[in-house]
Amino acid sequence: MSNRGCPQLATEIQLEILEFLAEDARHEVAERQYDDAWRCYARLLLPAILVNREWALRGTDLLWREPFTPALAKIRSDRRQIYADKVQSIGLYLYRADHTGCPAAFANLKFPKLKRLEINSCPPWLMLDLRPYLSVSVTSFMMVECRHLPRSVLDLIAFCCPKLRDVHVDYDRDDQRDEHFLKFLQKCRQVRELTLGSENDLSLPVDVLENLVAGKQLQVLDAPRKFVSHHSIATVLQQNPRIRPFRNIRNLFLSIESKALAPLLSAAELLKELQLTLTDSDHDVFGPIGCLPCLETVDLCFSAPKRLAIQELQAISGLSRLKDLSIYRPTRGPYQEEGTLLVAEAWTDDVFRSWICSYPELRKLQFGVSPLASHWISETRLIAESCPKLTELIMDGIHDIGAWKVSSQPLFPQLRALELGQIKPWPFSMRYAEFKC
């Protein structure tokens, strides 16, 4: 590790080489388990660390930027702070036996460069102190399966980490009436990505919903099991008419009442990805969605029976940027009765073609809609003609694929996944039939 005889590269070039090696190492270990991945990552960076002292300093900075947590706990206590000063991301996976001793080992440390903190499955017997990890530098925080911790810990996080941008926390039934969660939302105004996890379907109270829709920085809300009723959003807008709901939202995942969709998305002009579970089919949802020109992904799960008219789908035909369109019903389990009925009503080849040709950039189409007649006849072929870039097609119902062999060219030149409900039985042998997909 001597500098004697070694050419001196500019600092920028050294950093670029080390970053390249680190990125290459990350790809190499991407499929490995967490602890094995870090050991392999260390071995791949070791040649660069051994070049000289200057490279060793910068190489170890990269290595310990996101360490295997128990490895940091095993370092001698008098040298542990040296490496803690380099840490930018740390995870306490407390369901693992080799992680449960880490909080005690880190009790007297400081992590001045820490940007990301993840805490998973804290056992009830463990007295977890978050103060060593919380600082102004933390921008990403995740805490799941830690229900025994007092919710007042959210006050500490909001006070110590005013620059939070990415937050993932559990939101359970007790949180619906908990003032600490509401204060957390009010203080963390800079949050851009918010994930609310839960094992149960819960409705969002009016005060919580008001803070979410009014967030000027919020770009991602991932809460697929959180329900928004029309009464809730109407109350929010009535109490504060100047609110523009989700004005900067890009990705939205919610469970929602159909009547609530129009007011909820009235100002979401920048929305790119929309994933909704609709609890009823009483009101039109395609009209409000069709007014959002930036949409690239639309995922609609209808929990109630619905007859889907082609005129409803034509309301979203102006979404020319659409790459992923999914319209389906909930998946039923092996021991459950037949799921929600979602059927096509009064469709003809011409009107279907006029609709599907609006999406030349479509990559994925999941169409869990059954025809009102006995089977689809030519719709699959029309999809192939209108969406040449399609890589995944999932369709319910019974399909008549007898016309497929007429084509001289592959129907789906880029298709990677095809899932059809059923194939219409043919009155003749299919043994020598040739099909091109």
PDB file of C-alpha atoms in Angstrom, residues 375-378 380-381 398-406 411 418 420 422-426 430 433-435 437:
ATOM      1  CA  HIS A 375     -66.476 -15.878 -26.886  1.00  0.00           C
ATOM      2  CA  TRP A 376     -64.036 -13.325 -28.310  1.00  0.00           C
ATOM      3  CA  ILE A 377     -63.794 -13.753 -32.079  1.00  0.00           C
ATOM      4  CA  SER A 378     -61.382 -11.218 -33.563  1.00  0.00           C
ATOM      5  CA  THR A 380     -57.090 -10.596 -30.076  1.00  0.00           C
ATOM      6  CA  ARG A 381     -56.159 -10.099 -33.720  1.00  0.00           C
ATOM      7  CA  ILE A 398     -63.200 -17.866 -24.403  1.00  0.00           C
ATOM      8  CA  HIS A 399     -61.117 -17.090 -27.499  1.00  0.00           C
ATOM      9  CA  ASP A 400     -61.570 -18.145 -31.090  1.00  0.00           C
ATOM     10  CA  ILE A 401     -58.041 -18.257 -32.505  1.00  0.00           C
ATOM     11  CA  GLY A 402     -58.992 -19.969 -35.755  1.00  0.00           C
ATOM     12  CA  ALA A 403     -58.052 -16.926 -37.825  1.00  0.00           C
ATOM     13  CA  TRP A 404     -54.533 -16.623 -36.431  1.00  0.00           C
ATOM     14  CA  LYS A 405     -52.957 -19.008 -38.969  1.00  0.00           C
ATOM     15  CA  VAL A 406     -54.068 -16.794 -41.884  1.00  0.00           C
ATOM     16  CA  LEU A 411     -49.191 -11.379 -34.862  1.00  0.00           C
ATOM     17  CA  LEU A 418     -49.564 -14.580 -23.365  1.00  0.00           C
ATOM     18  CA  LEU A 420     -55.828 -16.438 -22.447  1.00  0.00           C
ATOM     19  CA  GLN A 422     -59.950 -20.441 -22.594  1.00  0.00           C
ATOM     20  CA  ILE A 423     -59.595 -21.494 -26.222  1.00  0.00           C
ATOM     21  CA  LYS A 424     -62.748 -22.216 -28.221  1.00  0.00           C
ATOM     22  CA  PRO A 425     -62.895 -25.961 -29.110  1.00  0.00           C
ATOM     23  CA  TRP A 426     -62.379 -26.595 -32.792  1.00  0.00           C
ATOM     24  CA  MET A 430     -55.328 -29.050 -34.430  1.00  0.00           C
ATOM     25  CA  ALA A 433     -52.202 -26.363 -37.480  1.00  0.00           C
ATOM     26  CA  GLU A 434     -49.437 -23.769 -37.614  1.00  0.00           C
ATOM     27  CA  PHE A 435     -49.698 -20.567 -35.626  1.00  0.00           C
ATOM     28  CA  CYS A 437     -47.412 -15.458 -32.262  1.00  0.00           C
TER      29      CYS A 437
END
